[in-house]
């Protein structure tokens, strides 16, 4: 079939226009963060920087708070990722390999937990963590963030396990390999793309957490990035936009970099579940 | 031997499942049960020693509170408009990217996916700056003068919807695109030969084929947008004059700022009940539109 040239031009124009609209806010954020203050407040806005500065970044790095928020966020997200990965690999392997009474019901229950309003759970969780003395701890944040990431992670990984034939394990068992050994040495290496996808997904979920960081923590030295930025740089009446944007860029950069290098794993991992069912 | 093996407890499986089940029990099952219990109690943080059964008073309070219904309506407005807009844009973009002769599909897909990787708080901050009345880019481009998009009751919700769509559209688009890639080309070609128009092919082949994907992505998006907190909390704080106070903010205010944990719990239970019923019905209705090939 021949496609008319005018149609081709229209499709390309449409795609390019939408892409520019969606990318522009990111460009604008980065640009604002390196503008000197008087350039940020100028009309008409400068779309191409004149005289870039790193002052905003020096400002936030030197204020003694941002670095703390950042460190906390790295700790919480890294631990959450590890916890989620271990729990999700175990659970999804069991769901994929063993038929047992209530297996389907349990899987549905796992997925439907995403429906439970976090704000509602918070009412009970707050009291619980308070009584256990877990407010203002990494433990509380890791538990909360892992819970957020776990259901989807199990779902994604089960899809990957399902693609591996059972005969592979049977062969390994005949060779005298133990069950645990088979899982770790034979099966896991085969689903590496799935593990990478779930690792990135759970890192992203905990990296962007706002609600738990806001409510389960009230000490500045334990704040994580999102709630920290909101409480520190957005608290004043007149925002210092350069500083706010520098903190925003710094908060967004790790995920952007991860995505740029590993996007094929993220996209295939996220879409595998939706298309299969 | 075989009969014994079948009744043997599979310890390996139990060890695999136990950690995840334990986590979800502690952080989901126990809180849900606790919240349901609390919703029937007089439970005020200012009067913590006086917790007692109060004869459905919390539910009476909620159902007699005009604010609750207004809040529920605003939440629906937000959820419906956000999901519809991102679905329409997402499907349009996905279909454009799925054009057979389009070059650079992967590059466009990668670029368009970027907003999804931006943390929600950063999304809020970026759009607050974009909508800034004095030197914001939106006011400059659309010649709005000093009009405050976020500070005006007429446009505050719209502004939050725009930022939510920006962040969420990429995921919707990626899912729909991967669904579209499973639609067999020969089916569409056969339809063309039989004289089907573009719209007929879209309506009769593409949509039924990707219905399972549509069902999953829209339901996920609806459920998660009911929970949207960070954008409202940061961008508008529920204002002006409460036009952006949605369920999460209302629950937060009632339980934590108003210290009325019992009523907050009752709001949460109504909310949860609504979602459970809604998603069951939604699944049933859309399942009827699927086709099996």
Coordinates of C-alpha atoms in Angstrom, one line a residue:
Chain A
X1 CA 0.0 0.0 0.0
X2 CA 1.2 3.5 -0.9
X3 CA 1.0 6.1 1.8
X4 CA 0.4 9.7 0.7
X5 CA 3.3 12.1 1.3
X6 CA 1.0 14.6 3.0
X7 CA -0.2 11.9 5.4
X8 CA 3.4 11.0 6.2
X9 CA 4.2 14.6 6.9
X10 CA 1.2 15.0 9.2
X11 CA 2.1 12.0 11.2
X12 CA 5.7 13.1 11.7
X13 CA 4.6 16.6 12.6
X14 CA 2.1 15.2 15.1
X15 CA 4.7 12.9 16.8
X16 CA 7.4 15.6 16.9
X17 CA 5.0 18.2 18.3
X18 CA 3.7 15.9 21.1
X19 CA 7.2 14.9 22.0
X20 CA 8.4 18.5 22.2
X21 CA 5.4 19.4 24.5
X22 CA 6.1 16.4 26.8
X23 CA 9.8 17.0 27.0
X24 CA 9.7 20.8 27.4
X25 CA 8.9 20.8 31.1
X26 CA 12.0 18.7 31.8
X27 CA 14.1 21.0 29.7
X28 CA 12.6 24.0 31.4
X29 CA 13.3 22.6 34.9
X30 CA 17.0 21.9 34.0
X31 CA 17.3 25.3 32.4
X32 CA 15.8 27.2 35.3
X33 CA 18.1 25.4 37.8
X34 CA 21.2 26.8 36.0
X35 CA 19.9 30.4 35.5
X36 CA 21.0 33.2 37.7
X37 CA 18.1 34.5 39.8
X38 CA 17.5 37.7 37.9
X39 CA 17.2 35.7 34.7
X40 CA 14.5 33.4 36.2
X41 CA 12.3 36.3 37.1
X42 CA 12.7 38.0 33.7
X43 CA 10.0 38.4 31.0
X44 CA 10.0 37.4 28.3
X45 CA 11.6 34.2 29.5
X46 CA 15.0 33.1 28.1
X47 CA 14.6 29.9 26.2
X48 CA 18.3 29.5 25.7
X49 CA 20.5 30.1 28.6
X50 CA 22.8 33.2 28.7
X51 CA 25.4 32.8 31.4
X52 CA 24.8 29.5 33.2
X53 CA 25.6 29.3 36.9
X54 CA 25.9 26.4 39.4
X55 CA 25.2 28.7 42.3
X56 CA 21.8 27.1 43.0
X57 CA 23.4 23.7 43.2
X58 CA 26.2 25.0 45.5
X59 CA 23.4 26.6 47.7
X60 CA 21.5 23.4 48.3
X61 CA 24.6 21.2 48.7
X62 CA 25.9 23.6 51.3
X63 CA 22.8 24.1 53.4
X64 CA 23.4 20.9 55.4
X65 CA 19.8 19.6 54.8
X66 CA 19.6 18.6 51.2
X67 CA 22.6 16.2 51.5
X68 CA 20.9 14.5 54.5
X69 CA 17.6 14.1 52.7
X70 CA 19.5 12.6 49.7
X71 CA 21.5 10.2 51.9
X72 CA 18.3 9.0 53.6
X73 CA 16.5 8.6 50.3
X74 CA 19.4 6.5 48.9
X75 CA 19.4 4.3 52.0
X76 CA 15.7 3.7 52.0
X77 CA 15.4 3.1 48.3
X78 CA 18.4 0.7 48.1
X79 CA 17.2 -1.4 51.1
X80 CA 13.6 -1.3 49.8
X81 CA 14.8 -2.6 46.4
X82 CA 16.7 -5.4 48.0
X83 CA 13.9 -6.4 50.3
X84 CA 11.3 -6.3 47.5
X85 CA 13.5 -8.3 45.1
X86 CA 14.0 -11.1 47.6
X87 CA 10.4 -11.3 48.6
X88 CA 9.1 -10.9 45.1
X89 CA 11.4 -13.6 43.6
X90 CA 10.4 -16.1 46.3
X91 CA 6.7 -15.4 46.2
X92 CA 6.4 -15.2 42.4
X93 CA 8.4 -18.4 42.0
X94 CA 6.0 -20.2 44.3
X95 CA 3.0 -18.8 42.5
X96 CA 4.5 -19.8 39.1
X97 CA 5.6 -23.4 40.1
X98 CA 3.2 -24.8 42.7
X99 CA -0.5 -25.4 42.4
X100 CA -2.1 -25.3 45.7
X101 CA -5.5 -24.6 47.1
X102 CA -6.2 -20.9 47.2
X103 CA -3.2 -20.0 45.0
X104 CA -5.4 -18.0 42.6
X105 CA -7.2 -16.3 45.5
X106 CA -3.8 -15.3 47.1
X107 CA -2.6 -13.9 43.8
X108 CA -5.7 -11.9 43.4
X109 CA -5.4 -10.7 47.0
X110 CA -1.8 -9.6 46.3
X111 CA -2.8 -7.5 43.3
X112 CA -5.9 -6.1 45.0
X113 CA -3.9 -4.7 47.8
X114 CA -3.0 -1.8 45.5
X115 CA -6.7 -0.8 45.7
X116 CA -6.5 -0.2 49.5
X117 CA -6.2 3.6 50.0
X118 CA -2.8 4.2 51.5
X119 CA -4.2 7.2 53.4
X120 CA -6.7 4.8 55.1
X121 CA -4.0 2.3 56.0
X122 CA -2.0 5.2 57.4
X123 CA -4.5 5.9 60.1
X124 CA -3.9 2.4 61.5
X125 CA -0.2 2.2 60.6
X126 CA 0.6 5.4 62.3
X127 CA -0.7 4.1 65.6
X128 CA 1.0 0.8 65.1
X129 CA 4.4 2.3 64.3
X130 CA 4.0 4.7 67.1
X131 CA 3.4 1.9 69.6
X132 CA 6.4 -0.1 68.2
X133 CA 8.6 2.9 68.4
X134 CA 9.2 2.8 64.7
X135 CA 8.4 6.4 63.8
X136 CA 11.4 8.3 62.4
X137 CA 13.2 5.0 61.5
X138 CA 14.4 3.6 58.2
X139 CA 12.6 0.4 59.1
X140 CA 9.2 2.0 58.9
X141 CA 9.9 3.6 55.6
X142 CA 11.4 0.4 54.1
X143 CA 8.4 -1.6 55.2
X144 CA 5.9 0.9 53.8
X145 CA 7.7 1.4 50.5
X146 CA 8.3 -2.4 50.0
X147 CA 4.5 -2.9 50.5
X148 CA 3.9 -0.4 47.7
X149 CA 6.3 -2.1 45.3
X150 CA 5.7 -5.8 46.1
X151 CA 2.3 -6.6 44.4
X152 CA 3.4 -5.3 40.9
X153 CA 6.8 -6.9 41.4
X154 CA 5.3 -10.3 42.1
X155 CA 3.0 -9.9 39.1
X156 CA 5.9 -8.9 36.7
X157 CA 8.2 -11.7 37.9
X158 CA 5.6 -14.4 37.8
X159 CA 5.2 -13.6 34.1
X160 CA 8.9 -14.1 33.6
X161 CA 9.0 -17.4 35.6
X162 CA 6.0 -18.7 33.6
X163 CA 8.0 -18.5 30.4
X164 CA 10.6 -21.0 31.7
X165 CA 9.7 -24.7 31.1
X166 CA 9.4 -26.9 34.2
X167 CA 11.5 -29.6 32.5
X168 CA 14.6 -27.5 33.2
X169 CA 14.1 -27.9 37.0
X170 CA 13.3 -31.5 36.6
X171 CA 16.5 -32.1 34.8
X172 CA 18.4 -30.2 37.5
X173 CA 16.8 -32.3 40.2
X174 CA 17.8 -35.5 38.4
X175 CA 21.3 -34.2 38.4
X176 CA 21.1 -34.0 42.2
X177 CA 20.7 -30.3 42.5
X178 CA 18.7 -29.1 45.6
X179 CA 15.6 -27.1 45.2
X180 CA 17.1 -23.9 46.5
X181 CA 20.2 -24.4 44.4
X182 CA 18.2 -25.0 41.3
X183 CA 16.3 -21.7 41.9
X184 CA 19.4 -19.6 42.4
X185 CA 21.9 -21.3 40.0
X186 CA 19.6 -22.5 37.2
X187 CA 16.4 -20.4 37.0
X188 CA 17.4 -17.0 38.3
X189 CA 20.1 -16.3 35.7
X190 CA 17.5 -17.0 33.0
X191 CA 15.1 -14.3 34.2
X192 CA 17.8 -11.6 34.7
X193 CA 15.8 -9.1 32.5
X194 CA 12.8 -9.5 34.8
X195 CA 15.0 -9.0 37.9
X196 CA 16.5 -5.9 36.5
X197 CA 13.0 -4.6 35.6
X198 CA 11.6 -5.2 39.0
X199 CA 14.7 -3.8 40.7
X200 CA 14.3 -0.5 38.8
X201 CA 10.6 -0.5 39.4
X202 CA 10.9 -0.9 43.2
X203 CA 13.7 1.6 43.3
X204 CA 11.6 4.1 41.5
X205 CA 8.6 3.5 43.7
X206 CA 10.5 4.1 46.9
X207 CA 12.6 6.9 45.4
X208 CA 9.5 8.9 44.7
X209 CA 7.7 8.2 47.9
X210 CA 6.1 11.3 49.5
X211 CA 3.3 10.2 51.8
X212 CA 5.2 7.9 54.0
X213 CA 8.2 10.2 54.3
X214 CA 5.8 13.0 55.2
X215 CA 3.8 11.1 57.9
X216 CA 6.0 8.5 59.4
X217 CA 8.9 10.9 59.9
X218 CA 8.9 14.2 61.7
X219 CA 12.6 14.8 62.4
X220 CA 14.5 16.8 59.8
X221 CA 17.5 14.5 60.0
X222 CA 15.3 11.5 59.0
X223 CA 13.4 13.2 56.2
X224 CA 13.6 11.7 52.7
X225 CA 13.9 13.7 49.5
X226 CA 10.3 14.4 48.4
X227 CA 8.9 15.4 51.7
X228 CA 12.2 17.1 52.6
X229 CA 12.1 19.3 49.6
X230 CA 8.4 20.1 50.2
X231 CA 9.0 20.9 53.9
X232 CA 12.2 22.9 53.4
X233 CA 12.2 24.7 50.1
X234 CA 8.4 25.1 49.6
X235 CA 7.7 26.3 53.1
X236 CA 8.3 30.0 52.5
X237 CA 6.0 32.5 51.0
X238 CA 8.4 33.6 48.3
X239 CA 10.0 30.6 46.7
X240 CA 13.6 30.7 45.7
X241 CA 12.9 29.0 42.4
X242 CA 16.5 28.5 41.4
X243 CA 17.1 26.6 44.6
X244 CA 13.8 24.6 44.2
X245 CA 14.6 23.7 40.6
X246 CA 18.2 22.6 41.5
X247 CA 16.8 20.3 44.2
X248 CA 14.2 19.0 41.8
X249 CA 16.8 18.3 39.1
X250 CA 19.0 16.5 41.6
X251 CA 16.1 14.4 42.8
X252 CA 15.1 13.4 39.2
X253 CA 18.6 12.7 37.9
X254 CA 19.2 9.2 39.3
X255 CA 16.0 7.8 37.8
X256 CA 16.6 9.6 34.5
X257 CA 20.1 8.1 34.2
X258 CA 18.9 4.6 35.1
X259 CA 16.1 4.9 32.6
X260 CA 18.4 6.1 29.7
X261 CA 20.7 3.1 30.2
X262 CA 18.2 0.4 31.0
X263 CA 15.0 1.5 29.3
X264 CA 14.6 -1.7 27.3
X265 CA 14.3 -3.7 30.6
X266 CA 11.9 -1.3 32.1
X267 CA 9.6 -1.1 29.2
X268 CA 9.6 -4.9 28.5
X269 CA 9.1 -5.6 32.2
X270 CA 6.2 -3.2 32.6
X271 CA 4.4 -4.2 29.5
X272 CA 4.9 -8.0 29.7
X273 CA 2.2 -8.4 32.3
X274 CA -0.4 -6.2 30.7
X275 CA -0.2 -7.8 27.3
X276 CA 0.0 -11.4 28.4
X277 CA -3.3 -11.4 30.3
Chain B
X1 CA 4.6 -43.8 48.2
X2 CA 2.9 -41.6 45.7
X3 CA -0.2 -41.1 47.9
X4 CA 2.1 -40.1 50.8
X5 CA 4.0 -37.6 48.6
X6 CA 0.8 -35.8 47.7
X7 CA -0.3 -35.1 51.3
X8 CA 3.3 -34.1 52.3
X9 CA 3.5 -30.5 53.3
X10 CA 5.6 -28.6 50.7
X11 CA 7.9 -26.8 53.1
X12 CA 9.9 -25.3 50.2
X13 CA 6.9 -23.5 48.9
X14 CA 5.9 -22.3 52.4
X15 CA 9.3 -20.9 53.0
X16 CA 9.1 -19.1 49.6
X17 CA 5.7 -17.6 50.3
X18 CA 6.0 -16.8 54.0
X19 CA 8.1 -13.6 53.9
X20 CA 5.9 -11.8 51.3
X21 CA 2.7 -12.9 53.1
X22 CA 4.1 -11.8 56.4
X23 CA 5.0 -8.3 55.1
X24 CA 1.5 -7.8 53.5
X25 CA -0.2 -9.1 56.6
X26 CA 1.6 -6.6 58.8
X27 CA 1.3 -3.6 56.5
X28 CA -2.0 -4.3 54.8
X29 CA -4.2 -6.9 56.4
X30 CA -3.8 -5.9 60.0
X31 CA -4.2 -2.1 59.2
X32 CA -7.4 -2.8 57.1
X33 CA -8.9 -4.8 60.0
X34 CA -7.8 -2.2 62.5
X35 CA -9.3 0.7 60.4
X36 CA -12.6 -1.1 60.0
X37 CA -12.6 -1.6 63.8
X38 CA -11.7 2.0 64.4
X39 CA -14.5 3.2 62.2
X40 CA -17.0 1.9 64.7
X41 CA -15.3 3.5 67.6
X42 CA -15.2 6.9 69.3
X43 CA -11.6 7.5 68.6
X44 CA -10.3 11.0 69.0
X45 CA -6.6 11.9 69.4
X46 CA -7.4 14.7 71.8
X47 CA -9.3 12.2 74.0
X48 CA -7.2 9.1 73.6
X49 CA -8.3 7.4 76.8
X50 CA -11.9 7.4 75.9
X51 CA -12.1 4.9 73.0
X52 CA -15.5 3.1 72.8
X53 CA -18.1 1.7 70.5
X54 CA -20.3 4.6 69.4
X55 CA -23.2 3.1 67.6
X56 CA -22.3 3.9 64.0
X57 CA -21.9 7.6 64.9
X58 CA -18.8 8.0 62.6
X59 CA -20.8 6.7 59.6
X60 CA -23.7 9.0 60.5
X61 CA -21.3 11.9 60.7
X62 CA -19.8 11.0 57.3
X63 CA -23.1 10.5 55.6
X64 CA -24.6 13.7 57.0
X65 CA -21.5 15.7 56.1
X66 CA -22.2 17.7 52.9
X67 CA -18.4 18.2 52.6
X68 CA -17.9 14.4 52.3
X69 CA -20.2 14.2 49.2
X70 CA -18.7 17.4 47.7
X71 CA -15.2 15.8 48.2
X72 CA -16.3 12.6 46.7
X73 CA -17.7 14.5 43.6
X74 CA -14.4 16.4 43.2
X75 CA -12.5 13.2 43.5
X76 CA -14.6 11.7 40.7
X77 CA -14.1 14.8 38.6
X78 CA -10.4 14.6 39.0
X79 CA -10.2 10.8 38.4
X80 CA -12.5 10.7 35.4
X81 CA -10.9 13.7 33.6
X82 CA -7.3 12.6 34.3
X83 CA -7.9 9.0 33.2
X84 CA -10.0 10.0 30.1
X85 CA -7.5 12.7 28.9
X86 CA -4.5 10.5 29.4
X87 CA -6.2 7.6 27.7
X88 CA -7.2 9.7 24.6
X89 CA -3.7 11.2 24.3
X90 CA -2.0 7.9 25.2
X91 CA -4.0 5.9 22.5
X92 CA -3.5 8.6 19.9
X93 CA 0.3 8.7 20.5
X94 CA 0.5 4.9 20.6
X95 CA -1.3 4.7 17.3
X96 CA 0.9 7.3 15.7
X97 CA 4.0 5.5 17.0
X98 CA 2.6 2.2 15.7
X99 CA 2.5 3.4 12.1
X100 CA 4.4 0.9 10.1
X101 CA 6.6 3.3 8.1
X102 CA 7.4 5.6 11.0
X103 CA 11.2 5.8 11.6
X104 CA 12.8 6.5 14.9
X105 CA 9.9 4.8 16.8
X106 CA 12.2 3.8 19.6
X107 CA 13.7 7.2 20.1
X108 CA 10.2 8.9 20.2
X109 CA 9.0 6.2 22.6
X110 CA 12.0 6.7 24.9
X111 CA 11.7 10.5 24.9
X112 CA 7.9 10.4 25.5
X113 CA 8.4 8.0 28.4
X114 CA 10.7 10.4 30.3
X115 CA 8.0 12.2 32.3
X116 CA 7.0 9.0 33.9
X117 CA 10.5 8.7 35.5
X118 CA 10.1 12.1 37.2
X119 CA 9.3 11.8 40.9
X120 CA 5.8 13.1 41.7
X121 CA 7.0 15.8 44.0
X122 CA 9.2 17.1 41.2
X123 CA 6.3 17.0 38.8
X124 CA 4.3 19.2 41.3
X125 CA 7.2 21.6 41.6
X126 CA 7.9 21.9 37.8
X127 CA 4.2 22.6 37.1
X128 CA 3.9 25.1 40.0
X129 CA 6.7 27.0 38.3
X130 CA 5.2 26.6 34.9
X131 CA 1.8 28.0 36.2
X132 CA 3.5 30.8 38.2
X133 CA 1.4 33.9 37.8
X134 CA 4.1 36.5 37.4
X135 CA 6.9 34.8 35.4
X136 CA 5.4 31.4 34.6
X137 CA 5.7 30.2 31.0
X138 CA 2.0 29.3 30.6
X139 CA 0.9 32.8 31.5
X140 CA 3.5 34.2 29.1
X141 CA 2.6 31.9 26.2
X142 CA -1.2 32.3 26.6
X143 CA -1.1 36.0 27.5
X144 CA -2.8 35.5 30.8
X145 CA -1.3 38.5 32.6
X146 CA -1.1 37.9 36.3
X147 CA -3.9 35.3 36.3
X148 CA -3.1 32.5 38.8
X149 CA -4.1 29.2 37.3
X150 CA -3.6 27.4 40.6
X151 CA -5.0 30.1 42.8
X152 CA -8.3 30.4 40.9
X153 CA -11.3 28.1 41.7
X154 CA -12.1 27.8 38.0
X155 CA -8.7 26.5 36.9
X156 CA -7.0 25.0 39.9
X157 CA -8.4 21.5 39.3
X158 CA -7.6 21.7 35.6
X159 CA -4.0 22.6 36.4
X160 CA -3.6 19.6 38.7
X161 CA -5.2 17.4 36.0
X162 CA -2.6 18.7 33.4
X163 CA 0.3 17.8 35.6
X164 CA -1.1 14.4 36.5
X165 CA -1.7 13.7 32.8
X166 CA 1.9 14.7 32.0
X167 CA 3.3 12.3 34.5
X168 CA 1.0 9.4 33.8
X169 CA 0.3 9.5 30.1
X170 CA 3.7 7.8 29.2
X171 CA 2.9 4.6 31.1
X172 CA -0.6 4.4 29.5
X173 CA 0.9 5.0 26.1
X174 CA 3.6 2.3 26.5
X175 CA 1.1 -0.2 27.6
X176 CA -1.3 0.6 24.8
X177 CA 1.5 0.6 22.2
X178 CA 2.6 -2.9 23.3
X179 CA -1.0 -4.0 23.0
X180 CA -1.3 -2.5 19.5
X181 CA 1.8 -4.4 18.4
X182 CA -0.1 -7.6 19.0
X183 CA -2.9 -6.7 16.6
X184 CA -2.1 -8.8 13.5
X185 CA -1.5 -6.7 10.3
X186 CA -3.1 -9.3 8.0
X187 CA -6.4 -8.9 9.8
X188 CA -6.5 -5.2 9.1
X189 CA -5.3 -5.7 5.5
X190 CA -8.1 -8.3 4.9
X191 CA -10.6 -5.8 6.2
X192 CA -9.2 -3.1 3.9
X193 CA -9.6 -5.4 1.0
X194 CA -13.2 -6.0 2.0
X195 CA -13.7 -2.2 1.9
X196 CA -13.6 -1.4 5.6
X197 CA -12.9 2.3 6.4
X198 CA -10.2 3.4 8.8
X199 CA -12.8 4.0 11.6
X200 CA -14.4 0.6 11.0
X201 CA -11.1 -1.2 11.3
X202 CA -10.3 0.8 14.5
X203 CA -13.7 0.1 16.0
X204 CA -14.1 -3.6 14.9
X205 CA -10.6 -4.9 15.0
X206 CA -8.1 -2.8 17.0
X207 CA -10.3 -1.9 20.0
X208 CA -11.7 -5.4 20.7
X209 CA -8.2 -6.8 20.3
X210 CA -6.5 -4.5 22.8
X211 CA -9.5 -4.5 25.2
X212 CA -7.7 -6.6 27.8
X213 CA -4.9 -4.1 27.9
X214 CA -7.4 -1.2 28.0
X215 CA -9.1 -2.8 30.9
X216 CA -5.9 -3.3 32.9
X217 CA -4.4 0.1 32.3
X218 CA -7.5 2.2 32.9
X219 CA -8.5 0.3 36.0
X220 CA -5.0 0.6 37.4
X221 CA -5.0 4.3 36.6
X222 CA -8.5 4.9 38.1
X223 CA -7.6 3.1 41.4
X224 CA -4.2 4.9 41.7
X225 CA -5.6 8.3 40.9
X226 CA -8.2 8.0 43.7
X227 CA -5.1 7.9 45.9
X228 CA -3.4 11.0 44.4
X229 CA -2.1 13.0 47.3
X230 CA 1.2 14.6 46.6
X231 CA 0.1 16.8 43.7
X232 CA -2.8 18.3 45.6
X233 CA -0.9 18.6 48.9
X234 CA 2.0 20.4 47.2
X235 CA 0.3 22.4 44.4
X236 CA -2.9 23.6 46.0
X237 CA -3.2 22.3 49.5
X238 CA -6.8 21.5 48.7
X239 CA -7.6 25.2 47.9
X240 CA -8.7 27.6 46.8
X241 CA -12.0 27.4 48.7
X242 CA -11.6 23.6 48.9
X243 CA -12.2 23.1 45.1
X244 CA -9.2 20.7 45.0
X245 CA -9.9 18.9 48.3
X246 CA -10.1 15.3 47.3
X247 CA -10.6 12.1 49.3
X248 CA -6.9 11.6 50.4
X249 CA -6.7 15.2 51.6
X250 CA -10.1 15.1 53.3
X251 CA -9.1 11.9 55.1
X252 CA -5.8 13.4 56.1
X253 CA -7.4 16.5 57.4
X254 CA -10.1 14.7 59.3
X255 CA -7.8 12.1 60.9
X256 CA -4.6 14.0 61.5
X257 CA -5.4 17.7 61.5
X258 CA -8.9 17.3 63.0
X259 CA -7.7 14.4 65.4
X260 CA -10.9 12.5 64.6
X261 CA -9.4 9.1 63.7
X262 CA -12.8 7.4 64.0
X263 CA -14.4 9.5 61.4
X264 CA -11.3 9.4 59.2
X265 CA -11.4 5.6 59.4
X266 CA -15.1 5.7 58.4
X267 CA -14.3 7.8 55.3
X268 CA -11.5 5.4 54.4
X269 CA -13.9 2.4 54.7
X270 CA -16.5 4.0 52.5
X271 CA -13.8 4.8 49.9
X272 CA -12.4 1.3 50.0
X273 CA -15.9 -0.2 49.7
X274 CA -16.7 2.0 46.7
X275 CA -13.4 0.9 44.9
X276 CA -14.1 -2.8 45.5
X277 CA -17.6 -2.6 44.1
X278 CA -16.5 -0.3 41.3
X279 CA -13.6 -2.5 40.1
X280 CA -15.8 -5.7 40.2
X281 CA -18.5 -4.0 38.0
X282 CA -15.9 -2.4 35.7
X283 CA -14.2 -5.8 35.1
X284 CA -17.5 -7.4 34.3
X285 CA -18.7 -4.7 31.9
X286 CA -15.5 -4.5 30.0
X287 CA -15.0 -8.2 29.9
X288 CA -18.2 -8.5 27.8
X289 CA -16.5 -6.3 25.1
X290 CA -13.5 -8.6 24.6
X291 CA -13.1 -11.0 21.8
X292 CA -11.2 -14.3 21.7
X293 CA -9.3 -15.2 18.6

